[in-house]
XYZ file of C-alpha atoms in Angstrom:
633
model
C 105.087 89.149 45.379
C 106.182 89.719 41.784
C 104.079 91.084 38.933
C 104.498 87.874 36.950
C 103.309 85.860 39.927
C 100.279 88.153 40.197
C 99.338 87.598 36.543
C 99.743 83.830 36.826
C 97.554 83.752 39.929
C 94.900 85.775 38.116
C 94.985 83.219 35.290
C 94.659 80.409 37.844
C 91.627 82.226 39.183
C 90.091 82.405 35.707
C 90.558 78.651 35.239
C 89.016 77.933 38.630
C 86.149 80.317 37.880
C 85.250 78.435 34.699
C 85.101 75.110 36.531
C 83.040 76.577 39.340
C 80.702 78.326 36.916
C 79.735 75.063 35.202
C 78.471 73.643 38.492
C 76.842 76.874 39.632
C 75.078 77.422 36.294
C 73.349 74.056 36.556
C 72.395 74.680 40.165
C 71.032 78.119 39.276
C 68.944 76.715 36.421
C 67.435 74.010 38.602
C 66.552 76.393 41.410
C 65.207 79.057 39.055
C 62.631 76.709 37.517
C 61.876 74.029 40.119
C 62.642 76.077 43.280
C 64.527 73.042 44.616
C 67.691 73.805 46.589
C 69.452 70.752 45.164
C 71.926 69.561 47.781
C 72.868 66.630 45.523
C 74.260 68.877 42.792
C 77.805 68.414 44.098
C 77.253 64.669 43.788
C 76.612 65.089 40.048
C 79.968 66.887 39.798
C 81.655 63.994 41.628
C 79.949 61.334 39.497
C 81.030 63.205 36.367
C 84.735 62.903 37.130
C 84.425 59.228 38.130
C 82.515 58.292 34.965
C 85.023 60.261 32.891
C 87.860 58.290 34.503
C 86.238 54.978 33.552
C 85.354 56.050 30.004
C 88.872 57.354 29.362
C 90.227 53.966 30.460
C 87.850 52.215 28.061
C 88.142 54.549 25.069
C 91.825 55.348 25.460
C 93.845 58.403 26.350
C 94.291 59.503 22.736
C 91.408 60.307 20.432
C 88.967 58.801 22.893
C 89.773 61.280 25.662
C 87.540 64.151 24.590
C 84.512 62.005 23.617
C 84.850 60.325 27.021
C 84.449 63.676 28.794
C 81.390 64.549 26.686
C 79.810 61.122 27.235
C 80.413 61.422 30.990
C 78.495 64.712 31.043
C 75.625 63.152 29.064
C 75.534 60.165 31.424
C 75.232 62.464 34.433
C 72.449 64.359 32.645
C 70.553 61.088 32.143
C 71.105 60.231 35.814
C 69.691 63.622 36.786
C 66.618 63.070 34.623
C 65.988 59.648 36.181
C 66.308 61.057 39.720
C 63.879 63.862 38.879
C 61.277 61.520 37.383
C 61.522 58.758 39.984
C 61.906 60.806 43.173
C 61.700 64.569 42.984
C 58.566 64.667 40.829
C 56.702 63.069 43.731
C 57.604 65.814 46.190
C 57.331 69.053 44.194
C 54.290 70.087 46.229
C 55.963 69.273 49.524
C 57.497 72.120 51.554
C 60.817 73.295 50.141
C 62.740 72.114 53.175
C 61.527 68.543 52.682
C 62.807 68.693 49.117
C 66.144 69.758 50.578
C 66.021 66.778 52.944
C 65.368 64.418 50.022
C 68.336 65.772 48.049
C 70.527 65.455 51.150
C 69.530 61.799 51.379
C 70.524 61.456 47.721
C 73.995 62.733 48.620
C 74.406 59.855 51.066
C 73.119 57.261 48.603
C 75.240 58.492 45.682
C 78.392 58.716 47.816
C 78.161 55.074 48.835
C 77.231 54.037 45.290
C 80.452 55.676 44.077
C 82.357 54.015 46.927
C 80.986 50.612 45.883
C 81.705 51.102 42.171
C 85.114 52.787 42.296
C 86.463 52.130 45.778
C 87.842 54.496 48.426
C 91.176 55.348 46.758
C 91.867 58.564 44.874
C 91.827 58.128 41.088
C 94.095 60.381 39.040
C 93.259 60.662 35.358
C 95.691 61.094 32.462
C 96.823 64.364 30.933
C 94.680 65.836 28.202
C 96.095 64.924 24.773
C 97.485 68.007 23.062
C 97.254 70.063 26.248
C 99.621 68.161 28.529
C 102.386 70.721 28.484
C 102.703 74.345 29.562
C 103.291 77.769 28.078
C 105.584 80.548 29.241
C 103.833 83.663 30.564
C 106.109 86.469 31.786
C 108.845 83.955 32.457
C 106.591 81.540 34.357
C 105.158 78.238 33.225
C 101.387 77.961 33.033
C 99.484 74.723 32.219
C 98.050 74.629 28.710
C 94.981 72.797 29.974
C 94.166 75.662 32.325
C 94.182 78.029 29.343
C 91.654 75.696 27.734
C 89.467 75.875 30.851
C 89.622 79.670 30.800
C 88.021 79.555 27.347
C 85.448 76.896 28.290
C 83.673 79.122 30.828
C 82.712 81.954 28.433
C 81.861 79.436 25.703
C 79.419 77.575 27.956
C 78.011 80.885 29.194
C 77.381 81.954 25.587
C 75.828 78.603 24.675
C 73.467 78.678 27.661
C 72.591 82.309 26.941
C 71.705 81.440 23.325
C 69.656 78.464 24.511
C 67.691 80.611 26.956
C 67.157 83.603 24.663
C 66.889 82.139 21.152
C 64.844 78.959 21.599
C 61.304 78.117 22.641
C 62.703 75.930 25.410
C 64.661 78.890 26.725
C 61.552 81.084 26.633
C 59.666 78.512 28.702
C 62.560 78.241 31.159
C 62.692 82.016 31.633
C 58.919 82.169 32.011
C 58.951 79.360 34.576
C 61.691 81.155 36.481
C 59.368 84.141 36.842
C 56.062 82.311 37.410
C 55.994 78.535 37.007
C 52.297 78.206 37.946
C 51.278 80.565 35.135
C 53.365 78.565 32.664
C 51.474 75.440 33.696
C 48.146 77.273 33.394
C 49.008 78.152 29.776
C 49.121 74.460 28.861
C 52.843 73.777 29.056
C 53.726 70.290 30.251
C 55.369 71.389 33.482
C 56.567 67.903 34.424
C 58.659 67.444 31.282
C 59.948 71.011 31.480
C 61.198 70.326 34.993
C 62.801 67.064 33.851
C 64.579 68.752 30.956
C 65.877 71.577 33.150
C 67.044 69.155 35.835
C 68.819 67.024 33.226
C 70.500 70.100 31.737
C 71.634 71.274 35.171
C 73.001 67.825 36.009
C 74.764 67.670 32.620
C 76.547 70.972 33.301
C 77.647 69.730 36.725
C 78.832 66.454 35.205
C 80.747 68.362 32.532
C 82.388 70.462 35.221
C 83.469 67.309 37.027
C 84.680 65.542 33.888
C 86.814 68.535 32.882
C 88.612 68.312 36.229
C 89.977 64.848 35.413
C 93.422 66.057 34.209
C 93.682 68.630 37.020
C 92.865 66.793 40.244
C 92.175 63.251 41.482
C 88.651 61.962 41.906
C 87.789 61.638 45.608
C 84.702 60.916 47.671
C 84.878 64.350 49.306
C 84.323 66.277 46.092
C 80.542 66.384 46.457
C 80.248 68.398 49.663
C 83.307 70.527 48.894
C 81.823 71.478 45.541
C 78.239 72.097 46.603
C 79.292 74.593 49.253
C 81.253 76.656 46.744
C 78.482 76.363 44.142
C 75.827 77.588 46.582
C 77.977 80.614 47.373
C 78.420 81.473 43.690
C 74.712 81.119 42.925
C 73.658 83.246 45.883
C 76.272 85.944 45.273
C 75.344 86.133 41.602
C 71.599 86.025 42.267
C 69.431 82.911 42.379
C 68.381 81.974 38.845
C 70.802 84.361 37.075
C 73.281 82.583 34.769
C 75.337 85.717 33.983
C 75.299 86.504 37.695
C 76.726 83.058 38.433
C 79.610 83.686 36.021
C 80.357 87.113 37.465
C 80.238 85.710 41.011
C 82.518 82.797 40.066
C 85.018 85.253 38.592
C 84.850 87.527 41.630
C 85.336 84.771 44.188
C 88.012 82.891 42.238
C 90.033 86.041 41.651
C 89.800 87.142 45.281
C 91.144 83.755 46.331
C 93.905 84.009 43.741
C 94.940 87.428 45.033
C 94.963 86.101 48.612
C 97.327 83.317 47.564
C 99.560 85.835 45.760
C 99.720 88.122 48.792
C 100.666 85.285 51.163
C 101.894 86.543 54.533
C 102.045 90.345 54.773
C 103.017 92.776 57.512
C 100.209 95.312 58.027
C 100.847 98.081 60.568
C 103.164 95.813 62.512
C 100.775 92.839 62.462
C 101.416 89.669 60.480
C 98.423 88.841 58.281
C 98.251 85.512 56.440
C 96.060 86.199 53.417
C 96.610 82.664 52.164
C 94.633 81.364 55.145
C 91.713 83.560 54.130
C 91.109 81.316 51.127
C 89.238 78.909 53.440
C 86.543 81.494 54.135
C 87.039 84.111 51.404
C 83.997 82.965 49.419
C 81.781 83.062 52.496
C 83.101 86.490 53.453
C 82.207 87.726 49.973
C 78.741 86.185 50.241
C 78.115 87.765 53.642
C 79.163 91.212 52.401
C 77.131 90.970 49.184
C 73.968 89.774 50.938
C 74.190 92.505 53.555
C 74.644 95.203 50.886
C 72.498 93.688 48.118
C 70.108 91.048 49.544
C 69.193 89.484 46.179
C 72.732 89.017 44.900
C 74.704 90.969 42.331
C 72.425 90.311 39.365
C 69.406 88.720 41.023
C 65.975 90.014 41.900
C 63.256 88.984 44.357
C 61.671 85.692 43.380
C 57.958 85.669 42.630
C 56.152 83.904 45.487
C 54.751 80.481 44.705
C 50.979 80.188 44.627
C 51.275 76.803 46.244
C 51.412 77.645 49.925
C 51.571 74.077 51.184
C 49.651 72.745 54.132
C 48.130 75.396 56.346
C 49.836 75.826 59.694
C 47.553 75.004 62.597
C 47.783 77.113 65.755
C 49.980 75.636 68.460
C 47.985 74.011 71.191
C 48.890 73.634 74.813
C 49.577 70.108 75.985
C 46.535 68.169 77.138
C 46.322 65.952 80.186
C 47.062 62.793 78.218
C 50.125 64.379 76.617
C 51.451 65.572 79.976
C 51.004 62.154 81.557
C 52.758 60.484 78.622
C 55.626 62.999 78.817
C 55.992 62.442 82.558
C 56.073 58.667 82.087
C 58.641 59.037 79.322
C 60.760 61.240 81.598
C 60.718 58.588 84.303
C 61.816 55.961 81.799
C 64.677 58.205 80.671
C 65.733 58.741 84.272
C 65.826 54.984 84.817
C 67.855 54.176 81.689
C 71.296 54.114 83.409
C 69.925 51.748 86.050
C 68.261 49.484 83.497
C 71.385 49.310 81.317
C 74.051 49.048 84.010
C 75.787 46.274 82.083
C 76.124 48.407 78.927
C 78.050 51.649 79.594
C 77.905 52.557 75.903
C 74.132 52.880 76.128
C 74.526 55.692 78.664
C 77.011 57.464 76.388
C 74.627 57.111 73.442
C 71.716 58.424 75.511
C 73.750 61.528 76.418
C 74.331 62.116 72.702
C 70.606 61.676 72.040
C 69.666 64.213 74.699
C 72.167 66.806 73.458
C 70.944 66.293 69.877
C 67.355 66.789 71.047
C 68.168 70.182 72.602
C 70.159 71.254 69.542
C 67.294 70.290 67.210
C 64.704 71.979 69.458
C 66.691 75.222 69.343
C 66.848 75.083 65.535
C 63.135 74.287 65.321
C 62.423 77.382 67.429
C 63.518 79.696 64.600
C 62.501 77.454 61.699
C 58.964 76.503 62.734
C 57.325 79.207 64.864
C 59.587 81.993 63.562
C 59.599 80.797 59.934
C 63.317 81.472 59.363
C 65.463 78.863 57.647
C 68.991 78.489 58.985
C 71.811 76.508 57.348
C 74.387 77.627 59.915
C 72.915 76.794 63.314
C 76.062 74.862 64.218
C 77.730 78.250 64.789
C 75.927 78.655 68.113
C 76.440 75.019 69.096
C 80.158 75.438 68.443
C 80.362 78.803 70.221
C 78.815 77.224 73.305
C 81.206 74.275 73.129
C 84.310 76.395 72.593
C 83.098 78.922 75.156
C 82.798 76.225 77.822
C 86.158 74.663 76.930
C 88.054 77.960 76.907
C 86.448 79.210 80.106
C 87.505 76.074 81.959
C 90.991 75.806 80.417
C 92.046 79.452 80.176
C 90.407 81.041 83.212
C 90.062 78.035 85.493
C 86.329 78.648 85.791
C 84.420 75.824 87.495
C 82.577 73.567 85.113
C 79.225 74.374 86.739
C 79.661 78.105 86.135
C 80.925 77.476 82.596
C 77.643 75.707 81.818
C 75.886 78.960 82.697
C 78.246 81.347 80.900
C 78.789 79.320 77.701
C 75.173 79.726 76.479
C 75.589 83.483 76.961
C 78.639 83.372 74.678
C 76.542 81.632 72.020
C 73.717 84.131 72.580
C 76.136 87.002 71.929
C 77.150 85.361 68.656
C 73.484 84.974 67.707
C 72.899 88.620 68.674
C 75.584 89.758 66.231
C 74.774 87.364 63.382
C 71.010 87.653 63.774
C 71.073 91.430 63.358
C 72.183 90.937 59.737
C 70.317 87.698 59.034
C 66.786 88.872 59.871
C 67.016 91.539 57.183
C 66.817 88.779 54.586
C 64.336 85.968 53.985
C 64.062 82.550 52.403
C 67.126 80.989 50.822
C 69.120 84.214 51.141
C 68.653 84.265 54.917
C 69.627 80.597 55.112
C 72.771 81.160 53.067
C 73.807 84.185 55.141
C 73.581 82.061 58.298
C 75.741 79.475 56.525
C 78.279 82.178 55.678
C 78.502 83.305 59.301
C 78.877 79.700 60.466
C 81.682 79.044 57.987
C 83.475 82.228 58.987
C 83.266 81.111 62.624
C 84.547 77.667 61.630
C 87.453 79.243 59.736
C 88.468 81.263 62.792
C 88.340 78.203 65.044
C 90.189 76.091 62.481
C 93.096 78.496 62.021
C 93.561 80.253 65.364
C 96.018 77.721 66.734
C 97.135 79.728 69.755
C 93.596 80.252 71.069
C 91.284 77.510 69.797
C 93.884 74.808 69.149
C 93.339 75.081 65.401
C 92.481 71.909 63.524
C 93.455 69.797 66.556
C 90.895 71.483 68.792
C 91.029 71.508 72.586
C 91.402 68.467 74.841
C 91.180 67.863 78.568
C 87.754 69.502 78.899
C 86.355 67.223 81.573
C 83.442 67.799 83.955
C 83.856 68.241 87.689
C 84.888 65.255 89.762
C 81.376 64.620 91.085
C 80.238 64.231 87.471
C 83.039 61.889 86.409
C 80.615 58.957 86.547
C 78.789 58.878 83.213
C 75.519 57.985 84.902
C 75.632 61.099 87.052
C 76.533 63.220 84.049
C 73.627 61.658 82.164
C 71.145 62.657 84.858
C 72.472 66.236 84.931
C 72.262 66.365 81.135
C 68.708 65.025 81.261
C 67.642 67.745 83.701
C 69.304 70.567 81.764
C 68.005 69.373 78.395
C 64.485 69.005 79.798
C 64.649 72.521 81.259
C 65.965 73.884 77.953
C 63.229 72.253 75.864
C 60.509 73.295 78.334
C 61.858 76.863 78.349
C 61.663 77.043 74.549
C 58.147 75.653 74.695
C 57.138 78.143 77.394
C 58.436 81.060 75.318
C 56.282 79.974 72.399
C 53.128 80.294 74.535
C 54.136 83.702 75.884
C 53.087 87.001 74.249
C 56.481 87.035 72.542
C 55.780 83.618 71.017
C 52.387 84.707 69.705
C 53.852 87.826 68.071
C 56.632 85.705 66.578
C 54.117 83.409 64.906
C 52.061 86.394 63.766
C 55.083 87.752 61.931
C 55.670 84.360 60.343
C 52.095 84.003 59.113
C 51.656 87.551 57.789
C 54.332 90.215 57.948
C 51.994 92.895 56.588
C 49.261 92.258 59.153
C 51.796 92.071 61.969
C 53.285 95.412 60.900
C 49.816 96.913 60.629
C 49.029 96.178 64.284
C 52.343 97.572 65.487
C 54.543 94.469 65.808
C 58.222 95.021 65.037
C 58.679 91.739 63.163
C 62.424 92.070 62.581
C 63.105 92.799 66.243
C 61.031 89.768 67.262
C 62.942 87.574 64.847
C 66.236 88.968 66.091
C 65.335 88.073 69.671
C 64.308 84.597 68.469
C 67.819 84.148 67.082
C 69.288 85.057 70.461
C 67.023 82.647 72.354
C 67.706 79.790 69.938
C 71.432 80.564 70.033
C 71.498 80.351 73.846
C 69.742 76.961 73.807
C 72.100 75.642 71.121
C 75.044 76.975 73.165
C 73.894 74.978 76.182
C 73.782 71.857 74.000
C 77.313 72.615 72.789
C 78.631 73.083 76.324
C 77.116 69.769 77.437
C 78.666 68.114 74.389
C 82.148 69.491 75.167
C 82.121 68.157 78.724
C 80.634 64.810 77.708
C 83.420 64.177 75.164
C 86.255 65.828 77.080
C 87.373 67.667 73.946
C 86.135 69.927 71.196
C 87.174 70.407 67.565
C 86.150 72.621 64.625
C 83.861 69.812 63.458
C 81.262 71.093 65.917
C 81.017 74.248 63.767
C 81.059 72.550 60.374
C 78.404 72.493 57.668
C 77.797 68.805 58.410
C 76.676 69.669 61.936
C 74.221 72.259 60.653
C 72.880 69.801 58.075
C 72.438 67.172 60.790
C 70.290 69.647 62.718
C 68.159 70.326 59.642
C 67.650 66.619 59.059
C 66.602 66.107 62.687
C 64.005 68.875 62.558
C 62.562 67.821 59.221
C 62.460 64.121 60.071
C 60.476 64.808 63.205
C 58.180 67.382 61.660
C 58.504 71.134 61.597
C 54.833 71.749 62.440
C 54.903 70.012 65.824
C 56.714 70.941 69.016
C 57.643 67.319 69.683
C 59.018 66.964 66.137
C 62.613 68.098 66.738
C 62.988 65.801 69.740
C 61.577 62.825 67.838
C 63.687 63.640 64.791
C 66.881 64.081 66.824
C 66.438 60.759 68.596
C 65.537 58.971 65.347
C 68.399 60.401 63.285
C 71.091 59.995 65.967
C 70.003 56.451 66.779
C 69.802 55.490 63.092
C 73.188 57.048 62.389
C 74.800 55.136 65.256
C 73.064 51.828 64.570
C 73.494 51.793 60.805
C 77.120 52.980 60.922
C 78.057 50.148 63.296
C 76.439 47.433 61.207
C 77.438 48.079 57.611
C 80.276 49.599 55.596
C 77.745 51.336 53.352
C 75.908 53.051 56.169
C 75.433 56.299 54.241
C 73.398 54.611 51.513
C 71.257 52.781 54.048
C 70.722 55.914 56.106
C 69.932 57.934 52.985
C 67.482 55.269 51.815
C 65.718 55.315 55.178
C 65.475 59.113 55.083
C 64.060 59.002 51.539
C 61.502 56.424 52.628
C 60.482 58.551 55.597
C 60.198 61.658 53.394
C 57.905 59.852 50.959
C 55.794 58.140 53.617
C 55.648 60.949 56.186
C 55.733 64.351 54.435
C 54.699 65.930 57.756
C 57.555 64.264 59.613
C 57.335 61.367 62.035
C 55.735 63.324 64.878
C 53.461 65.170 62.459
C 52.230 61.906 60.945
C 51.681 60.402 64.414
C 49.641 63.426 65.472
C 47.593 63.252 62.284
C 46.821 59.552 62.842
C 45.906 60.214 66.480
C 43.529 63.022 65.495
C 41.854 60.817 62.886
C 41.440 58.039 65.435
C 39.914 60.352 68.055
C 37.575 61.952 65.501
C 36.337 58.523 64.385
C 35.735 57.518 67.985
C 33.777 60.706 68.545
C 31.544 59.920 65.540
C 30.714 56.406 66.717
C 27.363 56.465 68.558
C 27.456 55.196 72.168
């Protein structure tokens, strides 16, 4: 740990901060004006570096290098404008979560489009002409191109600041950030303003990607890796704040740089590997900032939208017809292993469908009735899975008892995380849950002696009497049914009614003496226990567990399931889980470009069924019954 090494690491952090700021600035602009949490923003970054690679090949690595980077950024900006006009403009009045679902589908489509155009191999671009060497700093070599990137960040920040403060377009953008409905009421063409902002945000992301061409190879994993870091920067800085995004990018990049410089250090007799903290350092920073300052370092509470969306109808108890249909469906599910005796894979798939249904139902419990968005629900699924695996392997606990204790482990995690999360709302609450999930993933990924690290844990098999997959399926069916029915029963209890009262009007609920935060906290615990049961069943069904069960992808899968089915219906998460899991399995087995097909199907469902599949079915059924009632006998 030398002083020269410290300075060089700080400079590396500055270079990384500039790259990260370009992506985060575009994301912050888009959210500030359109209120869309654009999950596809990392895809624009990825497309930028791929287009830059192709243009540099065409224009040459000499004088054509720099124009190629600029043209790549412009091309991504045009792509962003087309996506906004063709797709997103149609769903601006849809609930925010459905907009998120649409942008997630775009991620899948764009990833496979890049795979088709450029192939699966990494593509390494040439060195930047004139900046291919290095300079000596305190006796150490430092890349010249990284010095260039250090300058780019402040230059772009200044250019965006001038655009937003010295032009009419910037005035409209700032006004829309504060109150977009009022801007529209004053006669501003809101549609074209949104398109321009989206194109500018995409251009900045594309520029960030293109500038990475001499530093790192273009890969298909850049989209999700980038969007996670960009979300953290935007939230830490304050949603909609460009200077805040730059400050947050600097803070996070420098903290990571210092961690790398520290390496492995002895602290009070304990060996601490600070370099390993780089995996979760940004999420640790986000968690701390949101707990201390809920709106970010330089953010402020967003003005509520006047468009409140479709009014939530009160939950209704199941009628006789619904109960009979559910009972018949249960009997069919119970008979599936007997009807498909010649296809063992079908039983395995059905177990996955059931576990997904319970996981989605637990997420819906806090998203729908409780009104709290969670991007990190996989934390409780993973805690249940790891809890079951460790209890069986380390303590020799019987599998049956582990199925009871593992949900309690997940509930304890939800108890701790929920205490902080319920103090926030909206996107900030969702991002704090994501931070906690990523911290949990980082612990599982790196604690080799306890969790098995990146390899996970194997040999987690059920008891001998459940070794037959059909028997395990029936046990899973019973437990999942009990879990879903328990969640449903809670919603029709006094606790469930107070939970929905707090969702619909916090002020009125407070006025009549309801402790809304405590109710929401308990909802986290209940949902965490149900997700933990799903995780435990998953661990024993697969015989192993890995950190993937705690990853962002798992949380996103849960969101997609809930939104596909419909967040306003109790049957929605079950329908969405079955639909998504079945589509994922079927499409992936029948085409190499399964992501694009799956994303296209999700986009089609979002456009056709804005209430979700179950919500649309209920709406059609109600229309049919009302028409029958109006027909004279």
